[in-house]
Every structure is written in structure tokens, then in C-alpha cells.
Amino acid sequence: MDIYSIKAQLDADIQAIASLQALEDFRLKYLGRKGIVAELTGLIPTLPKEERGKFGQEANALKGRINELIAEKQRALSGGQDTKVSGASGNDIFMPGIAQELGHIHPLTQVIDEICAIFTQLGFSIVEGPEIETEFNNFTGLNIPLDHPSRDAFDTFYLKDYSKLLLRSHTSPVQIRAMKSRKPPLAIVVPGRVYRPDAVDASHSFMFHQIEGFIVDTDIKFSDLKGVLETFAKAVFGNDIKMRFRPHFFPFTEPSAEVDISCIICKGKGCSVCGRKGWLEVLGSGMIHPNVFRHVGIDPKKYTGFAFGMGVERIAMLKYGINDIRLFFENDLRFLRQF
Ligand code: PHE
């Protein structure tokens, strides 16, 4: 065997290679266990002593050259990328993969989780209810007769073929469900979706989220409601906010109040976010109406309780300075990635 003719053959062979598979065959032909280079080095012991050194060096140089040629060819075949062929399959197992983008929790779910965590620390349990409700649970049980004017405030989607079923317009029907199925003392928060046929704009959506909360026990007072809500509001909006209770009307609470916090943007001085009022409305609340207790079979002489309900989107918008509710539902990643 003559190293020079091998070199010539080598060049012709490498030129002809057009696939990673052919390159692997080439590698085996020259560098394999029974390949040409192995054959050459096998000859060394048969040579006269004084020729062995030189021959060995040339065989080694040939091996180096073959490795270079393989590496070059491989780069050329894999589009200029420096990769390694893995075995006979020709698949390049070292090529970088296509990274999967990790998702994360939606900002509304983050706010729901945060609020629920505050209330669970205060001893509340989390309870959920169905989005399709009965008229009784959504209205009647909550002391809202069907012809009562307050019902206008809860414009409602009714199910077409089941006129007694509707998409709940607030989370308060879960008060009825929980009070019927459990015995006081109760301390419950209810996160969930609610529906109202509102035209969609920057501050309205036909679907949004509420968190309801209520406590029922033998000696619950309005001051308990104030204490719980103040703890909640400071945990969400910071310790330096002020709160105020504004008299209001809800059929299922008496007395009722809307709760405002001092504007977190202008600190109460008056700005465009709070409409120059210095206050932001965050939730509705009150002492549970005795008629609600009567509807669920709880004795209003023995038990009292408070309830409150807040809109999650509103809290999230105030907390993060978001000015359009539609952003939550459009799945625009440029928005969602900010949370
Ligand atoms: N359900 C009321 C609403 O949707 C909020 C509320 C809940 C008010 C509980 C008082 C007590 O507007």
C-alpha cells in the first residue's frame, strides 16, 4: 500500500460525497477499525526498523488530514453549521432544539390568587359555584323579587330554552348555596365569572370576575366588616391608603355600603383616574339581610353576618394602572408578558 496513492484516492472520494450518510461511510472506510489507516498502521511492525518512524508519522499525518476533510465536508453538508454526525442514522443530535416558550399565569388569575390568599390567611375558605344559576339563587334568595327595581342593576342573560336558568350576574348566589349546604359559623370567599349584557367598552365587558366574601356567626358586627375590609385593602393597595364607607343600597344587605379607598395615583388630591374626587370605589358590602337568612333556613335572631363583593378587573386595573378592560381578554402577548 502506498500512502501517495491513498492520498489521491482520498481526494477523489471526498469530492464525491453528497450526504451525511456517505460521509459516515467514508469515515468508516478510512478510519474504521478495519479501515485503510488501521491497515497502514498494522504494517508498521513488518517494516525495517529505520523506516518505521517515518512511516508512522506519515500514517498519522494522513489520519489528521482525513479528520480535517471529514470536518470540512460535514460543515458544508450541514449548511455551514459546525455540528457532529451521530452514528449511522445521519441525524444531527447536537443541533439546537426549538425552545418552547413557557407560559405564565394570567394577570387576572394572579390578582384572584393574591386576594384569595389574603382572605385564607384571615381564616376564610374558598368556595366556587356554577356560572349557570337559578333565578332563585341569583335573585329571590337574595331578597331581590323579580319585579323589584333593583333588578335593573343586574341585567341578566337568560338561557333560551330554560327560562328559569340564567348566567349568574354576580357571585352572591354562592352565598345562598353555601348557607343552605353548611352550618354556621361560615367564613367564605367565592372567586368566579359573572355575566351581564353590557356593551363592551373600555370599562365594561359582558363577562367579568368577582370575588364575594361573607361571614355568618352569632355575633358579627359592622365593625368586623370594617376590620376585615381594611386588612384586605391595605394588603392589596398598601398600608398608607385611607378607606371610607358610603351608604348605599343592596337588597341582600342592610345596612349596605360602598367602600372607597383614597386614590392610589394622586393620594387623595384628585386626578383623572379618580375623576378629581380623590376616592376610588372598590367594592359593595353590608350586613346580611334577615330575609336572606330566612330563605336559607338560618335563624336571623340567632345569627348575623356581613357580605361584600368586588370586581376583580377593577382591582387589577387600579393596582396596575390599566385603562382598558378589554386588554385582559384579547390575548395580546405584548400586554400579557408584562405581568
Ligand atoms: N353582588 C353585588 C354586586 O354585584 C356586590 C355585593 C356583594 C354587595 C355582597 C354587597 C354584598 O354589585
mmCIF file of C-alpha atoms and ligand atoms in Angstrom:
data_model
loop_
_atom_site.group_PDB
_atom_site.id
_atom_site.type_symbol
_atom_site.label_atom_id
_atom_site.label_comp_id
_atom_site.label_asym_id
_atom_site.label_seq_id
_atom_site.Cartn_x
_atom_site.Cartn_y
_atom_site.Cartn_z
ATOM 1 C CA MET A 1 0.000 0.000 0.000
ATOM 2 C CA ASP A 2 1.298 3.332 -0.969
ATOM 3 C CA ILE A 3 0.435 6.408 1.052
ATOM 4 C CA TYR A 4 0.573 8.655 -2.031
ATOM 5 C CA SER A 5 -1.981 6.713 -3.988
ATOM 6 C CA ILE A 6 -4.175 6.595 -0.895
ATOM 7 C CA LYS A 7 -3.992 10.405 -0.694
ATOM 8 C CA ALA A 8 -5.069 10.711 -4.314
ATOM 9 C CA GLN A 9 -7.965 8.294 -3.768
ATOM 10 C CA LEU A 10 -8.927 10.215 -0.629
ATOM 11 C CA ASP A 11 -9.360 13.470 -2.553
ATOM 12 C CA ALA A 12 -11.473 11.804 -5.233
ATOM 13 C CA ASP A 13 -13.628 10.067 -2.585
ATOM 14 C CA ILE A 14 -14.294 13.187 -0.540
ATOM 15 C CA GLN A 15 -15.250 15.201 -3.632
ATOM 16 C CA ALA A 16 -17.961 12.690 -4.466
ATOM 17 C CA ILE A 17 -19.644 12.819 -1.062
ATOM 18 C CA ALA A 18 -23.114 14.439 -1.101
ATOM 19 C CA SER A 19 -24.785 13.243 2.078
ATOM 20 C CA LEU A 20 -24.062 12.773 5.752
ATOM 21 C CA GLN A 21 -24.636 9.054 5.246
ATOM 22 C CA ALA A 22 -21.968 8.917 2.501
ATOM 23 C CA LEU A 23 -19.646 10.872 4.773
ATOM 24 C CA GLU A 24 -20.136 8.310 7.519
ATOM 25 C CA ASP A 25 -19.326 5.511 5.011
ATOM 26 C CA PHE A 26 -16.194 7.449 4.049
ATOM 27 C CA ARG A 27 -15.173 7.746 7.699
ATOM 28 C CA LEU A 28 -15.580 4.008 8.207
ATOM 29 C CA LYS A 29 -13.659 3.242 5.017
ATOM 30 C CA TYR A 30 -10.622 5.225 6.149
ATOM 31 C CA LEU A 31 -10.783 5.439 9.939
ATOM 32 C CA GLY A 32 -12.875 2.403 10.864
ATOM 33 C CA ARG A 33 -11.455 -0.454 12.909
ATOM 34 C CA LYS A 34 -10.655 -2.350 9.705
ATOM 35 C CA GLY A 35 -10.216 0.771 7.617
ATOM 36 C CA ILE A 36 -7.328 1.898 5.495
ATOM 37 C CA VAL A 37 -5.478 3.818 8.208
ATOM 38 C CA ALA A 38 -5.727 0.835 10.563
ATOM 39 C CA GLU A 39 -4.350 -1.350 7.802
ATOM 40 C CA LEU A 40 -1.421 1.047 7.312
ATOM 41 C CA THR A 41 -0.511 1.158 10.971
ATOM 42 C CA GLY A 42 -0.794 -2.630 11.011
ATOM 43 C CA LEU A 43 2.047 -2.718 8.517
ATOM 44 C CA ILE A 44 4.478 -0.856 10.765
ATOM 45 C CA PRO A 45 5.853 -3.920 12.603
ATOM 46 C CA THR A 46 6.656 -5.564 9.247
ATOM 47 C CA LEU A 47 8.872 -2.672 8.101
ATOM 48 C CA PRO A 48 12.606 -2.388 8.573
ATOM 49 C CA LYS A 49 13.351 -0.610 11.853
ATOM 50 C CA GLU A 50 14.769 2.575 10.286
ATOM 51 C CA GLU A 51 11.648 3.120 8.108
ATOM 52 C CA ARG A 52 9.089 2.596 10.873
ATOM 53 C CA GLY A 53 9.357 6.087 12.396
ATOM 54 C CA LYS A 54 8.862 7.953 9.151
ATOM 55 C CA PHE A 55 6.059 5.665 8.007
ATOM 56 C CA GLY A 56 4.305 6.036 11.343
ATOM 57 C CA GLN A 57 4.491 9.847 11.074
ATOM 58 C CA GLU A 58 3.073 9.786 7.564
ATOM 59 C CA ALA A 59 0.234 7.485 8.594
ATOM 60 C CA ASN A 60 -0.574 9.840 11.464
ATOM 61 C CA ALA A 61 -0.476 12.890 9.170
ATOM 62 C CA LEU A 62 -2.826 11.060 6.806
ATOM 63 C CA LYS A 63 -5.224 10.364 9.679
ATOM 64 C CA GLY A 64 -5.142 14.056 10.662
ATOM 65 C CA ARG A 65 -5.836 15.088 7.088
ATOM 66 C CA ILE A 66 -8.791 12.671 6.842
ATOM 67 C CA ASN A 67 -10.287 14.088 10.063
ATOM 68 C CA GLU A 68 -9.924 17.610 8.676
ATOM 69 C CA LEU A 69 -11.596 16.625 5.419
ATOM 70 C CA ILE A 70 -14.481 15.000 7.301
ATOM 71 C CA ALA A 71 -14.999 18.073 9.473
ATOM 72 C CA GLU A 72 -14.937 20.384 6.440
ATOM 73 C CA LYS A 73 -17.349 18.237 4.486
ATOM 74 C CA GLN A 74 -19.646 17.996 7.449
ATOM 75 C CA ARG A 75 -19.803 21.777 7.752
ATOM 76 C CA ALA A 76 -20.525 22.056 4.062
ATOM 77 C CA LEU A 77 -23.267 19.394 4.192
ATOM 78 C CA SER A 78 -24.993 20.869 7.243
ATOM 79 C CA GLY A 79 -25.254 24.334 5.778
ATOM 80 C CA GLY A 80 -22.163 25.822 7.340
ATOM 81 C CA GLN A 81 -23.105 24.866 10.882
ATOM 82 C CA ASP A 82 -20.472 23.207 12.977
ATOM 83 C CA THR A 83 -22.217 20.060 14.088
ATOM 84 C CA LYS A 84 -21.387 16.465 14.693
ATOM 85 C CA VAL A 85 -22.859 13.481 12.931
ATOM 86 C CA SER A 86 -24.257 10.952 15.308
ATOM 87 C CA GLY A 87 -23.664 7.447 14.090
ATOM 88 C CA ALA A 88 -25.164 5.776 11.106
ATOM 89 C CA SER A 89 -28.573 7.480 11.230
ATOM 90 C CA GLY A 90 -27.059 10.727 9.994
ATOM 91 C CA ASN A 91 -29.372 12.638 12.343
ATOM 92 C CA ASP A 92 -27.659 15.521 13.981
ATOM 93 C CA ILE A 93 -28.415 15.076 17.641
ATOM 94 C CA PHE A 94 -26.328 18.084 18.599
ATOM 95 C CA MET A 95 -28.353 20.592 16.648
ATOM 96 C CA PRO A 96 -30.028 23.094 18.995
ATOM 97 C CA GLY A 97 -33.732 22.328 19.545
ATOM 98 C CA ILE A 98 -36.641 24.695 19.071
ATOM 99 C CA ALA A 99 -37.183 26.154 22.538
ATOM 100 C CA GLN A 100 -40.763 26.046 23.838
ATOM 101 C CA GLU A 101 -41.875 29.327 25.367
ATOM 102 C CA LEU A 102 -43.074 28.870 28.924
ATOM 103 C CA GLY A 103 -46.494 30.292 29.678
ATOM 104 C CA HIS A 104 -47.345 32.106 32.889
ATOM 105 C CA ILE A 105 -50.352 32.938 34.996
ATOM 106 C CA HIS A 106 -52.834 35.458 33.552
ATOM 107 C CA PRO A 107 -52.811 38.799 35.413
ATOM 108 C CA LEU A 108 -56.455 38.350 36.470
ATOM 109 C CA THR A 109 -55.715 34.915 37.903
ATOM 110 C CA GLN A 110 -52.704 36.401 39.702
ATOM 111 C CA VAL A 111 -54.937 39.043 41.302
ATOM 112 C CA ILE A 112 -57.587 36.431 42.206
ATOM 113 C CA ASP A 113 -54.906 34.234 43.797
ATOM 114 C CA GLU A 114 -53.463 37.179 45.700
ATOM 115 C CA ILE A 115 -56.851 38.293 47.059
ATOM 116 C CA CYS A 116 -57.895 34.756 47.968
ATOM 117 C CA ALA A 117 -54.573 34.261 49.785
ATOM 118 C CA ILE A 118 -55.240 37.372 51.912
ATOM 119 C CA PHE A 119 -58.639 36.019 52.927
ATOM 120 C CA THR A 120 -57.457 32.459 53.542
ATOM 121 C CA GLN A 121 -54.866 33.910 55.925
ATOM 122 C CA LEU A 122 -57.762 35.528 57.767
ATOM 123 C CA GLY A 123 -59.436 32.111 58.064
ATOM 124 C CA PHE A 124 -61.812 32.197 55.094
ATOM 125 C CA SER A 125 -62.387 29.083 52.948
ATOM 126 C CA ILE A 126 -62.604 29.279 49.169
ATOM 127 C CA VAL A 127 -65.841 28.001 47.620
ATOM 128 C CA GLU A 128 -66.885 28.073 43.974
ATOM 129 C CA GLY A 129 -70.306 27.903 42.371
ATOM 130 C CA PRO A 130 -71.691 27.288 38.885
ATOM 131 C CA GLU A 131 -71.906 30.036 36.268
ATOM 132 C CA ILE A 132 -75.386 28.838 35.236
ATOM 133 C CA GLU A 133 -77.711 29.645 38.107
ATOM 134 C CA THR A 134 -81.358 29.507 39.048
ATOM 135 C CA GLU A 135 -83.449 32.647 39.344
ATOM 136 C CA PHE A 136 -83.920 31.724 42.977
ATOM 137 C CA ASN A 137 -80.225 31.733 43.850
ATOM 138 C CA ASN A 138 -79.368 34.768 41.725
ATOM 139 C CA PHE A 139 -82.344 36.907 42.814
ATOM 140 C CA THR A 140 -85.153 35.615 45.006
ATOM 141 C CA GLY A 141 -82.999 34.006 47.702
ATOM 142 C CA LEU A 142 -81.038 37.243 47.865
ATOM 143 C CA ASN A 143 -84.186 39.240 48.632
ATOM 144 C CA ILE A 144 -84.449 40.534 45.053
ATOM 145 C CA PRO A 145 -88.066 39.940 43.928
ATOM 146 C CA LEU A 146 -88.307 39.581 40.150
ATOM 147 C CA ASP A 147 -90.237 42.845 39.808
ATOM 148 C CA HIS A 148 -88.040 44.798 42.196
ATOM 149 C CA PRO A 149 -86.488 47.888 40.586
ATOM 150 C CA SER A 150 -83.065 46.931 41.951
ATOM 151 C CA ARG A 151 -83.125 44.069 39.482
ATOM 152 C CA ASP A 152 -82.475 46.574 36.704
ATOM 153 C CA ALA A 153 -78.978 46.908 38.017
ATOM 154 C CA PHE A 154 -78.475 43.218 37.347
ATOM 155 C CA ASP A 155 -79.497 42.983 33.722
ATOM 156 C CA THR A 156 -79.207 39.319 33.016
ATOM 157 C CA PHE A 157 -78.586 36.746 30.290
ATOM 158 C CA TYR A 158 -81.336 34.121 30.442
ATOM 159 C CA LEU A 159 -80.872 30.686 28.894
ATOM 160 C CA LYS A 160 -83.093 30.436 25.851
ATOM 161 C CA ASP A 161 -84.928 27.184 26.441
ATOM 162 C CA TYR A 162 -84.725 27.206 30.211
ATOM 163 C CA SER A 163 -86.279 30.494 31.212
ATOM 164 C CA LYS A 164 -85.656 29.771 34.867
ATOM 165 C CA LEU A 165 -81.923 29.400 34.320
ATOM 166 C CA LEU A 166 -79.518 32.249 33.717
ATOM 167 C CA LEU A 167 -75.848 33.187 33.630
ATOM 168 C CA ARG A 168 -75.212 34.495 37.137
ATOM 169 C CA SER A 169 -74.952 38.272 37.208
ATOM 170 C CA HIS A 170 -72.916 38.277 40.425
ATOM 171 C CA THR A 171 -71.198 35.797 42.745
ATOM 172 C CA SER A 172 -73.732 36.416 45.536
ATOM 173 C CA PRO A 173 -75.831 33.305 44.627
ATOM 174 C CA VAL A 174 -72.990 31.256 46.121
ATOM 175 C CA GLN A 175 -73.992 32.796 49.481
ATOM 176 C CA ILE A 176 -77.327 31.006 49.091
ATOM 177 C CA ARG A 177 -75.711 27.710 48.053
ATOM 178 C CA ALA A 178 -73.158 27.764 50.886
ATOM 179 C CA MET A 179 -75.629 28.848 53.590
ATOM 180 C CA LYS A 180 -78.022 26.075 52.550
ATOM 181 C CA SER A 181 -75.436 23.316 52.479
ATOM 182 C CA ARG A 182 -73.305 24.276 55.500
ATOM 183 C CA LYS A 183 -73.917 25.270 59.080
ATOM 184 C CA PRO A 184 -72.600 28.498 60.633
ATOM 185 C CA PRO A 185 -70.047 29.649 61.605
ATOM 186 C CA LEU A 186 -69.127 30.394 57.986
ATOM 187 C CA ALA A 187 -66.249 32.441 56.544
ATOM 188 C CA ILE A 188 -66.167 32.017 52.789
ATOM 189 C CA VAL A 189 -64.711 33.729 49.726
ATOM 190 C CA VAL A 190 -66.016 32.984 46.239
ATOM 191 C CA PRO A 191 -63.988 33.859 43.152
ATOM 192 C CA GLY A 192 -65.656 33.424 39.780
ATOM 193 C CA ARG A 193 -67.004 34.670 36.478
ATOM 194 C CA VAL A 194 -70.192 36.683 36.165
ATOM 195 C CA TYR A 195 -72.142 37.874 33.118
ATOM 196 C CA ARG A 196 -74.152 40.992 32.261
ATOM 197 C CA PRO A 197 -75.384 42.079 28.829
ATOM 198 C CA ASP A 198 -73.336 45.274 28.775
ATOM 199 C CA ALA A 199 -71.952 46.739 25.561
ATOM 200 C CA VAL A 200 -68.207 46.217 25.578
ATOM 201 C CA ASP A 201 -66.121 49.357 26.060
ATOM 202 C CA ALA A 202 -63.024 50.438 27.990
ATOM 203 C CA SER A 203 -64.708 49.801 31.334
ATOM 204 C CA HIS A 204 -67.433 47.219 30.534
ATOM 205 C CA SER A 205 -67.371 43.605 29.474
ATOM 206 C CA PHE A 206 -70.244 41.105 29.135
ATOM 207 C CA MET A 207 -68.168 38.737 31.266
ATOM 208 C CA PHE A 208 -66.007 39.709 34.188
ATOM 209 C CA HIS A 209 -64.812 38.333 37.511
ATOM 210 C CA GLN A 210 -65.956 38.958 41.050
ATOM 211 C CA ILE A 211 -64.836 37.874 44.473
ATOM 212 C CA GLU A 212 -67.604 37.530 47.020
ATOM 213 C CA GLY A 213 -66.909 37.194 50.710
ATOM 214 C CA PHE A 214 -69.158 36.601 53.704
ATOM 215 C CA ILE A 215 -69.162 35.623 57.334
ATOM 216 C CA VAL A 216 -72.050 34.205 59.357
ATOM 217 C CA ASP A 217 -71.833 33.702 63.117
ATOM 218 C CA THR A 218 -73.661 34.542 66.325
ATOM 219 C CA ASP A 219 -72.084 37.923 66.971
ATOM 220 C CA ILE A 220 -70.922 39.518 63.720
ATOM 221 C CA LYS A 221 -70.984 43.320 63.723
ATOM 222 C CA PHE A 222 -70.430 46.061 61.181
ATOM 223 C CA SER A 223 -67.077 46.748 62.860
ATOM 224 C CA ASP A 224 -65.982 43.205 61.914
ATOM 225 C CA LEU A 225 -66.774 44.014 58.286
ATOM 226 C CA LYS A 226 -64.727 47.212 58.530
ATOM 227 C CA GLY A 227 -61.763 45.457 60.109
ATOM 228 C CA VAL A 228 -61.699 42.646 57.533
ATOM 229 C CA LEU A 229 -62.034 45.018 54.571
ATOM 230 C CA GLU A 230 -59.385 47.363 55.906
ATOM 231 C CA THR A 231 -56.950 44.461 56.290
ATOM 232 C CA PHE A 232 -57.752 43.395 52.736
ATOM 233 C CA ALA A 233 -57.431 46.872 51.186
ATOM 234 C CA LYS A 234 -54.107 47.594 52.911
ATOM 235 C CA ALA A 235 -52.713 44.217 51.851
ATOM 236 C CA VAL A 236 -53.607 44.895 48.200
ATOM 237 C CA PHE A 237 -53.039 48.643 47.874
ATOM 238 C CA GLY A 238 -50.523 49.423 50.607
ATOM 239 C CA ASN A 239 -50.638 50.489 54.257
ATOM 240 C CA ASP A 240 -50.955 54.216 53.656
ATOM 241 C CA ILE A 241 -54.356 54.168 51.904
ATOM 242 C CA LYS A 242 -57.441 55.527 53.643
ATOM 243 C CA MET A 243 -60.901 53.920 53.437
ATOM 244 C CA ARG A 244 -64.395 55.256 53.593
ATOM 245 C CA PHE A 245 -67.812 53.606 53.757
ATOM 246 C CA ARG A 246 -70.503 55.353 51.725
ATOM 247 C CA PRO A 247 -74.160 54.444 52.457
ATOM 248 C CA HIS A 248 -75.668 52.513 49.559
ATOM 249 C CA PHE A 249 -78.472 50.090 48.769
ATOM 250 C CA PHE A 250 -78.284 46.380 48.053
ATOM 251 C CA PRO A 251 -81.409 44.219 48.556
ATOM 252 C CA PHE A 252 -79.393 41.461 50.234
ATOM 253 C CA THR A 253 -77.614 43.589 52.829
ATOM 254 C CA GLU A 254 -78.908 46.068 55.404
ATOM 255 C CA PRO A 255 -77.286 48.423 56.107
ATOM 256 C CA SER A 256 -75.282 48.488 52.887
ATOM 257 C CA ALA A 257 -72.202 50.467 51.977
ATOM 258 C CA GLU A 258 -69.933 51.038 49.066
ATOM 259 C CA VAL A 259 -66.298 51.104 50.036
ATOM 260 C CA ASP A 260 -63.851 53.610 48.587
ATOM 261 C CA ILE A 261 -60.101 53.814 49.027
ATOM 262 C CA SER A 262 -58.105 57.031 48.746
ATOM 263 C CA CYS A 263 -56.852 57.341 45.173
ATOM 264 C CA ILE A 264 -53.635 55.382 44.835
ATOM 265 C CA ILE A 265 -52.476 57.619 41.981
ATOM 266 C CA CYS A 266 -52.920 61.119 43.465
ATOM 267 C CA LYS A 267 -53.100 60.045 47.153
ATOM 268 C CA GLY A 268 -56.482 61.738 47.508
ATOM 269 C CA LYS A 269 -55.687 65.103 45.928
ATOM 270 C CA GLY A 270 -57.846 64.494 42.837
ATOM 271 C CA CYS A 271 -56.701 63.311 39.409
ATOM 272 C CA SER A 272 -58.076 61.913 36.159
ATOM 273 C CA VAL A 273 -58.117 58.311 37.448
ATOM 274 C CA CYS A 274 -60.388 59.167 40.401
ATOM 275 C CA GLY A 275 -62.332 61.797 38.436
ATOM 276 C CA ARG A 276 -60.962 64.609 40.682
ATOM 277 C CA LYS A 277 -62.731 63.020 43.659
ATOM 278 C CA GLY A 278 -59.660 61.675 45.431
ATOM 279 C CA TRP A 279 -61.530 58.394 46.090
ATOM 280 C CA LEU A 280 -61.857 55.129 44.171
ATOM 281 C CA GLU A 281 -64.811 52.803 44.597
ATOM 282 C CA VAL A 282 -63.569 49.249 45.160
ATOM 283 C CA LEU A 283 -66.473 47.129 46.419
ATOM 284 C CA GLY A 284 -70.015 46.768 47.715
ATOM 285 C CA SER A 285 -70.776 45.429 51.183
ATOM 286 C CA GLY A 286 -73.160 45.300 54.109
ATOM 287 C CA MET A 287 -74.742 43.252 56.878
ATOM 288 C CA ILE A 288 -76.595 40.219 55.509
ATOM 289 C CA HIS A 289 -80.335 40.978 55.280
ATOM 290 C CA PRO A 290 -82.531 38.890 57.635
ATOM 291 C CA ASN A 291 -84.662 37.858 54.633
ATOM 292 C CA VAL A 292 -81.611 36.163 53.082
ATOM 293 C CA PHE A 293 -81.175 34.142 56.284
ATOM 294 C CA ARG A 294 -84.882 33.239 56.222
ATOM 295 C CA HIS A 295 -84.607 31.976 52.633
ATOM 296 C CA VAL A 296 -81.828 29.548 53.549
ATOM 297 C CA GLY A 297 -83.235 28.442 56.897
ATOM 298 C CA ILE A 298 -80.819 30.283 59.185
ATOM 299 C CA ASP A 299 -82.410 31.942 62.221
ATOM 300 C CA PRO A 300 -81.836 35.730 61.878
ATOM 301 C CA LYS A 301 -82.459 36.178 65.599
ATOM 302 C CA LYS A 302 -79.538 33.937 66.394
ATOM 303 C CA TYR A 303 -77.138 34.721 63.577
ATOM 304 C CA THR A 304 -75.751 37.849 61.946
ATOM 305 C CA GLY A 305 -73.243 38.236 59.153
ATOM 306 C CA PHE A 306 -71.623 40.504 56.658
ATOM 307 C CA ALA A 307 -71.036 40.174 52.923
ATOM 308 C CA PHE A 308 -69.042 42.010 50.310
ATOM 309 C CA GLY A 309 -68.414 41.702 46.602
ATOM 310 C CA MET A 310 -65.749 43.210 44.381
ATOM 311 C CA GLY A 311 -64.902 43.283 40.706
ATOM 312 C CA VAL A 312 -61.533 41.645 40.045
ATOM 313 C CA GLU A 313 -60.875 43.538 36.799
ATOM 314 C CA ARG A 314 -61.428 46.830 38.565
ATOM 315 C CA ILE A 315 -58.995 45.946 41.357
ATOM 316 C CA ALA A 316 -56.402 44.744 38.805
ATOM 317 C CA MET A 317 -56.837 47.900 36.704
ATOM 318 C CA LEU A 318 -56.334 50.145 39.730
ATOM 319 C CA LYS A 319 -53.405 48.122 41.019
ATOM 320 C CA TYR A 320 -51.520 48.093 37.715
ATOM 321 C CA GLY A 321 -52.767 51.340 36.159
ATOM 322 C CA ILE A 322 -54.576 49.586 33.273
ATOM 323 C CA ASN A 323 -57.044 51.833 31.470
ATOM 324 C CA ASP A 324 -58.963 49.383 29.257
ATOM 325 C CA ILE A 325 -60.719 46.212 30.493
ATOM 326 C CA ARG A 326 -60.584 44.674 27.000
ATOM 327 C CA LEU A 327 -56.825 44.200 27.359
ATOM 328 C CA PHE A 328 -57.493 41.317 29.770
ATOM 329 C CA PHE A 329 -59.404 39.311 27.197
ATOM 330 C CA GLU A 330 -57.676 39.978 23.874
ATOM 331 C CA ASN A 331 -54.752 37.604 24.449
ATOM 332 C CA ASP A 332 -52.264 40.143 23.154
ATOM 333 C CA LEU A 333 -48.925 38.800 24.383
ATOM 334 C CA ARG A 334 -47.401 42.290 24.380
ATOM 335 C CA PHE A 335 -49.846 43.075 27.206
ATOM 336 C CA LEU A 336 -49.791 39.717 28.999
ATOM 337 C CA ARG A 337 -45.990 39.425 29.104
ATOM 338 C CA GLN A 338 -45.833 42.486 31.353
ATOM 339 C CA PHE A 339 -47.227 40.528 34.325
HETATM 340 N N1 PHE B 1 -73.390 41.419 44.403
HETATM 341 C C1 PHE B 1 -73.122 42.837 44.441
HETATM 342 C C2 PHE B 1 -72.846 43.325 43.006
HETATM 343 O O1 PHE B 1 -72.596 42.535 42.133
HETATM 344 C C3 PHE B 1 -71.941 43.158 45.316
HETATM 345 C C4 PHE B 1 -72.202 42.879 46.745
HETATM 346 C C5 PHE B 1 -71.926 41.633 47.296
HETATM 347 C C6 PHE B 1 -72.737 43.867 47.579
HETATM 348 C C7 PHE B 1 -72.190 41.380 48.648
HETATM 349 C C8 PHE B 1 -72.979 43.617 48.909
HETATM 350 C C9 PHE B 1 -72.708 42.395 49.428
HETATM 351 O O2 PHE B 1 -72.873 44.508 42.747
#
